[in-house]
Coordinates of C-alpha atoms in Angstrom, one line a residue:
G85 CA 7.8 -9.4 -15.8
R86 CA 9.1 -7.6 -19.2
E87 CA 6.5 -9.5 -21.7
V88 CA 3.9 -8.6 -19.1
A89 CA 5.0 -5.0 -19.5
E90 CA 5.3 -4.8 -23.1
K91 CA 1.8 -6.2 -23.7
A92 CA 0.0 -4.2 -21.0
T93 CA 2.3 -1.0 -22.6
A94 CA 0.5 -1.5 -26.1
V95 CA -2.8 -1.9 -25.0
L96 CA -2.4 1.4 -22.9
N97 CA -1.2 3.3 -25.9
E98 CA -4.0 1.8 -28.2
A99 CA -6.4 3.3 -25.8
G100 CA -4.7 6.7 -26.0
F101 CA -2.8 6.6 -22.7
A102 CA 0.4 7.9 -22.8
T103 CA 3.0 5.4 -21.2
E104 CA 6.2 7.2 -21.8
P105 CA 8.2 6.3 -18.8
L106 CA 9.4 9.0 -16.0
S107 CA 13.1 9.6 -15.9
G108 CA 15.5 6.8 -14.4
E109 CA 18.2 9.1 -13.6
R110 CA 18.0 9.5 -9.9
A111 CA 21.2 11.3 -9.2
A112 CA 20.8 14.2 -6.4
T113 CA 21.7 16.8 -8.4
T114 CA 19.2 16.3 -11.0
S115 CA 16.5 14.1 -9.7
P116 CA 13.0 16.8 -9.3
A117 CA 12.7 15.1 -6.0
S118 CA 15.9 16.0 -4.7
R119 CA 15.1 20.1 -5.1
T120 CA 14.7 22.1 -1.6
V121 CA 11.1 22.3 -1.5
T122 CA 10.3 26.3 -1.5
G123 CA 6.6 26.2 -2.1
T124 CA 4.4 26.7 -5.1
S125 CA 2.5 29.7 -6.4
G126 CA -0.1 27.0 -7.9
G127 CA -0.6 26.1 -11.6
V128 CA -0.7 23.1 -13.8
N129 CA 1.8 21.2 -12.2
A130 CA 1.4 22.4 -8.7
R131 CA 0.5 19.5 -6.2
P132 CA -1.2 19.8 -2.8
L133 CA 1.7 19.1 -0.7
D134 CA 4.2 21.3 -2.6
G135 CA 6.7 23.2 0.0
V136 CA 5.7 20.3 2.8
R137 CA 8.8 18.3 4.0
V138 CA 8.2 14.8 5.5
I139 CA 10.8 12.7 7.4
D140 CA 10.1 9.0 6.7
F141 CA 11.3 7.1 9.5
T142 CA 9.2 4.0 8.8
N143 CA 9.9 0.2 7.8
A144 CA 7.9 -2.6 6.5
V145 CA 4.7 -2.0 4.7
A146 CA 2.2 0.2 6.8
G147 CA 4.7 3.5 7.5
P148 CA 6.0 3.5 3.7
I149 CA 2.4 3.5 2.0
A150 CA 1.2 6.4 4.2
T151 CA 4.4 8.6 3.1
F152 CA 4.4 7.7 -0.3
I153 CA 0.7 8.9 -0.4
L154 CA 2.2 12.3 1.1
A155 CA 4.8 12.2 -1.8
D156 CA 2.4 11.4 -4.7
L157 CA 0.5 14.5 -3.3
G158 CA 3.8 16.7 -3.6
A159 CA 5.3 16.3 -0.4
D160 CA 9.1 15.9 -0.5
V161 CA 9.8 13.2 1.3
I162 CA 13.2 12.0 3.0
K163 CA 13.1 8.6 3.5
V164 CA 15.9 7.8 6.6
E165 CA 17.4 4.2 6.3
S166 CA 19.7 2.6 8.6
P167 CA 23.4 1.9 7.2
S168 CA 22.4 -1.5 7.4
G169 CA 18.8 -1.1 6.7
R170 CA 18.8 -3.1 3.2
P171 CA 20.7 -6.2 2.7
L172 CA 23.8 -5.8 0.4
H173 CA 22.6 -9.2 -1.6
A174 CA 18.7 -8.9 -1.7
K175 CA 16.2 -11.3 -2.6
G176 CA 12.9 -10.7 -4.1
T177 CA 14.5 -8.4 -6.8
A178 CA 13.2 -7.3 -10.4
P179 CA 15.3 -8.6 -13.1
V180 CA 18.1 -6.3 -14.7
R181 CA 17.4 -5.2 -17.8
E182 CA 20.2 -5.5 -21.0
G183 CA 22.8 -2.9 -20.1
G184 CA 22.0 -2.5 -16.2
Q185 CA 24.0 -3.0 -13.4
D186 CA 23.4 -5.9 -11.0
I187 CA 22.8 -4.2 -7.7
S188 CA 20.2 -6.1 -6.0
Y189 CA 19.5 -4.0 -2.8
N190 CA 18.3 -1.2 -5.7
R191 CA 16.1 -3.5 -7.1
M192 CA 14.1 -4.9 -4.2
M193 CA 10.5 -5.1 -5.7
T194 CA 8.4 -4.4 -2.6
F195 CA 10.6 -1.6 -1.2
N196 CA 10.4 0.1 -4.6
E197 CA 6.5 -0.2 -4.8
L198 CA 6.3 1.5 -1.4
N199 CA 8.9 3.9 -1.7
H200 CA 8.4 5.7 -5.1
G201 CA 8.5 9.7 -5.1
K202 CA 11.0 10.1 -2.1
R203 CA 14.5 11.1 -1.4
G204 CA 17.0 8.6 0.5
I205 CA 19.7 8.9 2.9
S206 CA 21.4 6.4 5.3
L207 CA 21.8 7.4 8.9
D208 CA 22.6 6.0 12.4
V209 CA 20.3 7.7 14.8
A210 CA 21.1 5.1 17.6
R211 CA 24.5 7.2 17.9
A212 CA 25.0 10.4 19.1
E213 CA 26.0 12.2 15.8
G214 CA 23.6 10.7 14.1
R215 CA 20.8 11.4 16.3
E216 CA 22.1 15.0 16.3
L217 CA 21.6 15.3 12.6
F218 CA 18.3 13.8 12.7
L219 CA 17.0 16.7 15.0
R220 CA 18.8 19.1 12.5
L221 CA 16.6 17.0 9.9
V222 CA 13.3 17.8 11.9
A223 CA 14.2 21.8 12.1
A224 CA 14.0 22.0 8.5
A225 CA 11.2 19.6 8.2
D226 CA 6.9 19.9 8.8
V227 CA 6.4 15.8 9.6
V228 CA 8.1 13.3 10.9
V229 CA 6.1 9.5 10.5
E230 CA 7.6 7.0 12.5
N231 CA 6.1 2.9 13.2
F232 CA 8.0 1.9 15.7
A233 CA 6.9 0.3 19.1
P234 CA 6.2 2.9 21.6
H235 CA 9.5 2.7 23.5
V236 CA 11.8 3.1 20.5
M237 CA 11.9 6.7 19.7
G238 CA 12.2 7.7 23.4
N239 CA 14.9 5.2 23.7
L240 CA 16.9 6.9 20.7
G241 CA 16.3 10.3 22.3
L242 CA 13.6 11.3 19.6
S243 CA 10.6 11.4 21.6
Y244 CA 8.1 14.0 20.7
A245 CA 9.7 16.6 23.5
A246 CA 13.1 16.5 21.8
L247 CA 11.6 16.8 18.1
K248 CA 9.4 19.7 19.7
E249 CA 12.6 21.2 21.1
A250 CA 14.3 21.1 17.9
N251 CA 11.1 22.4 16.0
P252 CA 8.0 23.9 18.0
S253 CA 5.5 23.2 15.2
I254 CA 7.1 19.8 14.1
V255 CA 3.9 17.2 13.6
L256 CA 5.1 13.8 14.7
V257 CA 2.9 10.9 13.6
S258 CA 3.2 7.5 15.4
M259 CA 2.0 4.3 13.9
P260 CA 2.4 2.0 16.6
A261 CA 0.3 -1.4 16.4
F262 CA -1.4 -1.1 19.4
G263 CA -1.1 2.4 20.6
L264 CA 1.3 4.6 22.6
S265 CA -0.7 3.7 26.0
G266 CA -2.6 1.0 27.4
G267 CA -2.3 -2.8 28.4
Y268 CA -1.5 -3.8 24.9
S269 CA 1.1 -0.7 24.0
A270 CA 4.0 -2.7 24.9
R271 CA 3.2 -5.5 22.1
R272 CA 4.9 -5.6 18.9
A273 CA 3.5 -7.1 15.8
Y274 CA 3.1 -6.5 12.0
G275 CA -0.4 -6.8 10.3
P276 CA -1.2 -10.4 10.4
G277 CA -0.7 -9.9 14.1
V278 CA -2.9 -7.1 14.1
D279 CA -5.5 -8.6 12.0
A280 CA -5.7 -11.4 14.6
M281 CA -6.2 -9.1 17.7
S282 CA -8.9 -6.9 15.9
G283 CA -11.0 -10.0 15.3
L284 CA -10.5 -10.0 11.1
S285 CA -8.7 -13.0 11.1
H286 CA -11.5 -14.6 13.2
L287 CA -13.8 -13.2 10.2
T288 CA -11.5 -14.7 7.4
G289 CA -11.4 -18.2 6.5
Y290 CA -14.1 -21.2 5.4
E291 CA -17.2 -22.2 7.5
D292 CA -15.2 -25.6 8.3
G293 CA -12.1 -24.3 8.8
P294 CA -9.9 -22.1 11.4
P295 CA -9.4 -18.5 11.5
M296 CA -6.9 -17.5 8.5
K297 CA -4.8 -14.6 7.4
P298 CA -6.2 -12.3 5.2
G299 CA -4.9 -12.6 1.7
N300 CA -3.3 -9.5 1.0
F301 CA -1.7 -6.9 3.4
F302 CA -5.1 -5.5 4.5
C303 CA -4.1 -4.1 7.6
D304 CA -1.0 -2.3 6.4
Q305 CA -3.0 -0.7 3.4
N306 CA -5.6 0.2 5.8
A307 CA -3.3 2.1 8.2
G308 CA -1.2 3.4 5.7
V309 CA -4.4 5.5 4.4
H310 CA -5.5 6.5 7.6
T311 CA -2.2 7.6 8.7
A312 CA -1.9 10.0 5.5
F313 CA -5.2 11.3 6.2
A314 CA -4.8 12.2 9.6
T315 CA -1.4 13.7 9.1
L316 CA -3.5 16.2 6.5
A317 CA -5.4 16.9 9.0
A318 CA -2.6 18.0 11.4
L319 CA -0.9 19.9 8.6
W320 CA -4.5 21.8 8.2
H321 CA -4.8 22.5 12.1
R322 CA -1.3 23.7 11.6
R323 CA -2.0 26.0 8.9
R324 CA -4.6 27.4 11.1
T325 CA -2.7 27.8 14.2
H326 CA 0.7 27.3 13.5
E327 CA 0.8 24.4 15.9
G328 CA 2.5 21.0 15.7
Q329 CA 1.0 18.1 17.4
L330 CA 1.6 14.3 18.5
V331 CA -0.6 12.3 16.2
E332 CA -1.4 8.6 17.3
M333 CA -2.4 6.7 14.8
P334 CA -2.5 2.7 15.8
M335 CA -2.9 0.2 13.2
I336 CA -5.5 -1.7 15.4
D337 CA -7.6 1.6 15.4
G338 CA -7.6 1.7 12.0
E339 CA -8.8 -1.8 11.7
F340 CA -11.1 -1.3 14.2
Q341 CA -13.1 0.9 11.4
V342 CA -14.2 -1.5 9.0
L343 CA -15.2 -4.3 11.4
G344 CA -17.7 -2.0 13.3
D345 CA -20.6 -3.6 11.9
A346 CA -19.4 -6.7 13.4
Y347 CA -18.6 -5.4 16.9
I348 CA -21.9 -3.6 17.0
D349 CA -24.0 -6.6 15.8
Y350 CA -22.2 -8.4 18.9
A351 CA -22.7 -5.9 21.3
M352 CA -26.2 -4.7 20.6
N353 CA -27.8 -8.3 19.5
G354 CA -25.3 -10.8 20.9
S355 CA -24.7 -12.2 17.6
E356 CA -21.1 -13.8 17.0
R357 CA -20.2 -13.0 13.1
M358 CA -18.4 -16.4 12.0
R359 CA -16.1 -17.3 8.8
S360 CA -18.5 -17.8 5.7
G361 CA -15.5 -18.3 2.9
N362 CA -17.0 -16.0 0.2
G363 CA -20.7 -16.3 1.5
H364 CA -22.9 -13.4 2.2
P365 CA -25.4 -12.9 4.8
A366 CA -28.0 -11.8 2.4
M367 CA -27.3 -12.8 -1.2
A368 CA -26.9 -16.3 -2.8
P369 CA -25.2 -17.2 -5.0
H370 CA -22.2 -15.1 -3.9
D371 CA -18.9 -16.6 -4.3
V372 CA -16.3 -17.6 -7.0
F373 CA -16.6 -20.7 -9.5
R374 CA -14.2 -22.2 -11.3
C375 CA -13.6 -21.5 -15.2
A376 CA -12.1 -23.2 -18.2
G377 CA -8.2 -23.1 -17.8
E378 CA -5.3 -23.1 -15.5
D379 CA -6.7 -21.2 -12.0
A380 CA -9.3 -19.1 -13.9
W381 CA -12.6 -17.9 -11.9
V382 CA -15.6 -15.9 -11.9
A383 CA -17.4 -14.1 -9.3
I384 CA -21.3 -14.0 -9.4
A385 CA -23.3 -12.3 -6.7
V386 CA -27.1 -12.6 -6.9
E387 CA -28.9 -9.7 -5.1
S388 CA -32.7 -10.1 -6.1
E389 CA -35.0 -12.7 -7.1
A390 CA -35.0 -11.2 -10.8
Q391 CA -31.4 -11.4 -11.1
W392 CA -31.6 -15.0 -9.7
A393 CA -34.5 -15.9 -12.4
A394 CA -31.5 -14.7 -15.1
L395 CA -29.0 -16.6 -13.7
A396 CA -31.2 -19.9 -13.5
R397 CA -32.1 -19.6 -17.0
M398 CA -28.9 -19.0 -18.3
V399 CA -27.3 -21.9 -16.1
G400 CA -29.9 -24.6 -16.2
G401 CA -32.9 -23.4 -17.7
R402 CA -36.8 -23.7 -16.6
A403 CA -35.6 -26.7 -14.4
L404 CA -33.6 -25.0 -12.3
A405 CA -35.6 -21.9 -12.2
D406 CA -38.4 -24.0 -10.9
D407 CA -36.1 -26.2 -8.0
I408 CA -37.7 -25.6 -4.9
R409 CA -34.4 -25.9 -3.3
F410 CA -33.4 -22.7 -4.6
A411 CA -36.7 -20.8 -4.7
T412 CA -35.9 -18.1 -2.3
A413 CA -32.2 -16.4 -0.9
A414 CA -32.9 -18.2 2.4
A415 CA -33.6 -21.5 0.4
R416 CA -30.4 -21.2 -1.8
R417 CA -28.2 -20.3 1.2
E418 CA -29.5 -23.4 2.8
N419 CA -28.7 -25.4 -0.1
R420 CA -25.4 -23.4 -1.3
A421 CA -23.2 -26.4 -1.6
E422 CA -25.5 -28.0 -4.4
L423 CA -26.0 -24.6 -6.0
H424 CA -22.4 -23.9 -6.1
E425 CA -22.1 -27.7 -8.0
T426 CA -24.7 -26.9 -10.5
I427 CA -23.4 -23.4 -11.3
T428 CA -19.9 -24.7 -11.5
A429 CA -21.1 -27.5 -14.0
W430 CA -21.9 -24.6 -16.2
T431 CA -19.0 -22.2 -15.5
S432 CA -16.0 -24.6 -15.5
N433 CA -16.3 -25.3 -19.6
R434 CA -16.6 -21.8 -20.6
D435 CA -13.9 -18.8 -20.4
H436 CA -13.6 -16.3 -17.2
Y437 CA -14.5 -13.3 -19.6
A438 CA -17.2 -15.3 -21.7
V439 CA -19.0 -16.1 -18.2
Q440 CA -18.7 -12.6 -17.3
D441 CA -20.2 -10.9 -20.4
I442 CA -23.0 -13.6 -20.7
L443 CA -24.2 -12.7 -17.4
Q444 CA -23.8 -9.1 -17.5
A445 CA -25.8 -8.9 -20.4
A446 CA -28.3 -10.7 -18.8
G447 CA -28.3 -8.2 -16.0
V448 CA -26.7 -10.8 -13.4
P449 CA -23.4 -9.1 -11.6
A450 CA -20.8 -10.8 -12.5
G451 CA -17.0 -10.1 -12.9
A452 CA -14.0 -12.2 -14.1
V453 CA -11.3 -12.5 -11.2
L454 CA -8.2 -11.2 -12.8
N455 CA -4.6 -12.5 -12.3
S456 CA -1.7 -10.0 -12.6
R457 CA -1.3 -9.9 -16.4
E458 CA -5.1 -9.2 -17.1
L459 CA -5.4 -6.5 -14.6
L460 CA -2.4 -4.3 -16.2
A461 CA -4.2 -5.1 -19.6
D462 CA -8.1 -4.4 -18.1
P463 CA -9.9 -2.0 -20.6
H464 CA -11.4 -0.7 -17.4
V465 CA -8.2 -0.3 -15.4
V466 CA -6.8 1.0 -18.6
A467 CA -9.1 3.9 -18.9
R468 CA -8.8 4.7 -15.2
H469 CA -4.9 5.0 -15.6
G470 CA -4.9 2.6 -12.7
F471 CA -1.2 1.9 -13.1
E472 CA 1.8 4.2 -14.0
Y473 CA 4.6 3.1 -15.9
V474 CA 7.8 4.2 -14.3
D475 CA 11.2 3.8 -15.7
V476 CA 13.4 2.1 -13.0
R477 CA 16.9 2.2 -13.0
D478 CA 19.0 -0.9 -14.3
V479 CA 15.3 -2.8 -14.8
G480 CA 13.1 -0.5 -17.2
P481 CA 9.3 0.6 -17.5
T482 CA 7.7 -1.1 -14.3
P483 CA 3.6 -0.4 -13.4
Y484 CA 3.1 1.4 -10.0
P485 CA -0.5 1.3 -8.9
R486 CA -1.7 5.1 -8.5
V487 CA -3.2 6.4 -5.3
A488 CA -7.0 5.3 -5.1
F489 CA -8.3 8.8 -5.7
R490 CA -8.4 11.7 -8.1
L491 CA -8.1 15.5 -7.7
S492 CA -10.1 17.7 -9.7
G493 CA -7.7 20.8 -9.5
T494 CA -4.3 19.4 -9.6
P495 CA -2.7 16.2 -10.9
I496 CA -1.1 13.4 -8.8
P497 CA 1.5 11.5 -10.8
I498 CA 4.0 9.4 -9.4
R499 CA 7.1 11.7 -9.7
K500 CA 9.8 9.6 -9.5
T501 CA 11.4 5.9 -8.7
A502 CA 12.2 4.8 -5.1
P503 CA 15.3 6.1 -4.1
G504 CA 18.7 3.8 -4.9
F505 CA 20.3 3.3 -1.3
A506 CA 21.6 6.4 0.1
E507 CA 21.2 8.5 -3.2
D508 CA 20.5 11.7 -1.7
N509 CA 23.1 11.6 0.9
D510 CA 24.8 14.6 -0.7
A511 CA 21.9 16.6 -1.4
V512 CA 20.8 16.4 1.8
Y513 CA 23.9 16.5 4.2
K514 CA 25.9 18.7 1.9
G515 CA 22.9 21.0 -0.1
M516 CA 20.5 21.1 2.8
L517 CA 22.2 21.0 6.1
G518 CA 25.4 22.5 4.9
L519 CA 28.2 19.6 5.9
S520 CA 31.5 20.2 4.1
A521 CA 33.2 17.2 2.0
D522 CA 35.3 16.3 5.2
E523 CA 32.5 16.3 7.7
L524 CA 30.6 13.8 5.6
A525 CA 33.7 11.6 4.9
E526 CA 34.1 11.6 8.5
L527 CA 30.9 10.5 9.2
E528 CA 31.1 7.7 6.4
A529 CA 34.5 6.6 8.3
K530 CA 32.6 6.1 11.6
L531 CA 29.8 4.2 9.6
I532 CA 27.1 6.7 10.8
V533 CA 26.2 7.4 7.6
S534 CA 27.0 5.2 4.4
R535 CA 27.2 4.9 0.7
V536 CA 26.1 0.9 0.5
P537 CA 24.2 -1.2 2.8
V538 CA 26.4 -2.3 5.7
E539 CA 26.3 -6.0 6.8
P540 CA 25.6 -5.9 10.9
A541 CA 27.8 -7.2 12.6
G542 CA 27.2 -11.2 13.3
R543 CA 25.8 -11.6 9.9

């Protein structure tokens, strides 16, 4: 990890992209994100959601993605975690840098990536005192985002009606797996379950194999972006009408949007799409091909006969160009196994970057498949500022991916690292809600609020 970061930083510096890390200090009294947001009059440091406060009551992946997008856009996002919300002795952690403290629950890599830019508090909302404090937070907020099963918020006494009573203009954004109503609403699922129910897993895999889980958190990423956009729409509505609302953004509804062509094809034509690996219904070849080196690949996608002619000349000369088995796109799809072997025989002895450059120069769409180290140093990714290095306390400079859009009028840098567990308890409970030191100490004694993760009973 450190070696990759140092190499990528050197490349970024050579390209003129400053990689000075953000401050690793996250004390509640000094963190920029720990201030009470009071709005902005604009200027070079203004961001679209400056002045908006969001209560992040989410877990796993999809919810935190939605709220870190809002944080990147300038919202004051307060993440509410249960006192037992993180394991005291965590796994999947980044290495401790020299001189750093070995506090594993603050070095959880996935958590830190998905929760950057936020403040963090601990609170047991299942108990009466915790529920009351949560409602006081809601009264001082603009948005609440939650991604529990539909019955959970009501069981906690935190239904939309209860939140609206605390704050009539609150926007509650709910992210259930399958909706707040309907025959599947009681079902709970993470992204892979939604992938299966939407049909995405049915389309993922190889022709001779079973349905497969997509290789990434596809559903979660998609649901997070849809939810952030839906939240912006609700805030725009409230800005014009002063009305809050309940926004329902089921994860499966977000996934439906990217599978529409397959649904329509079946509804209109009776054609059921099937798994095709890396294949394409029209292009051939359209696949990844092994190159020289360990786990090295290049992607090639031929869109036209002119591109095929150029590829054939590079790979097999006139003999391949004139081969009747590959004379048309339909013929190439029919004989794709033989074609794949022929192209692989040529690519497997060459570096994946070299194949990319040779084919691109000949007008053939091709791209080296990059591993993490290569991606961080890729000239295009560097030029587009795809990653921002953030100085994570006890870890060091860490590359975080930026949001996948830019704004012409306002910058959207990553403002701060993810919060350490309960690091903003004092700033929120004392500074924002006005609790005294004695009141906060009493809550801690009851484990309604905690400073370090509490092991659940029975663990």
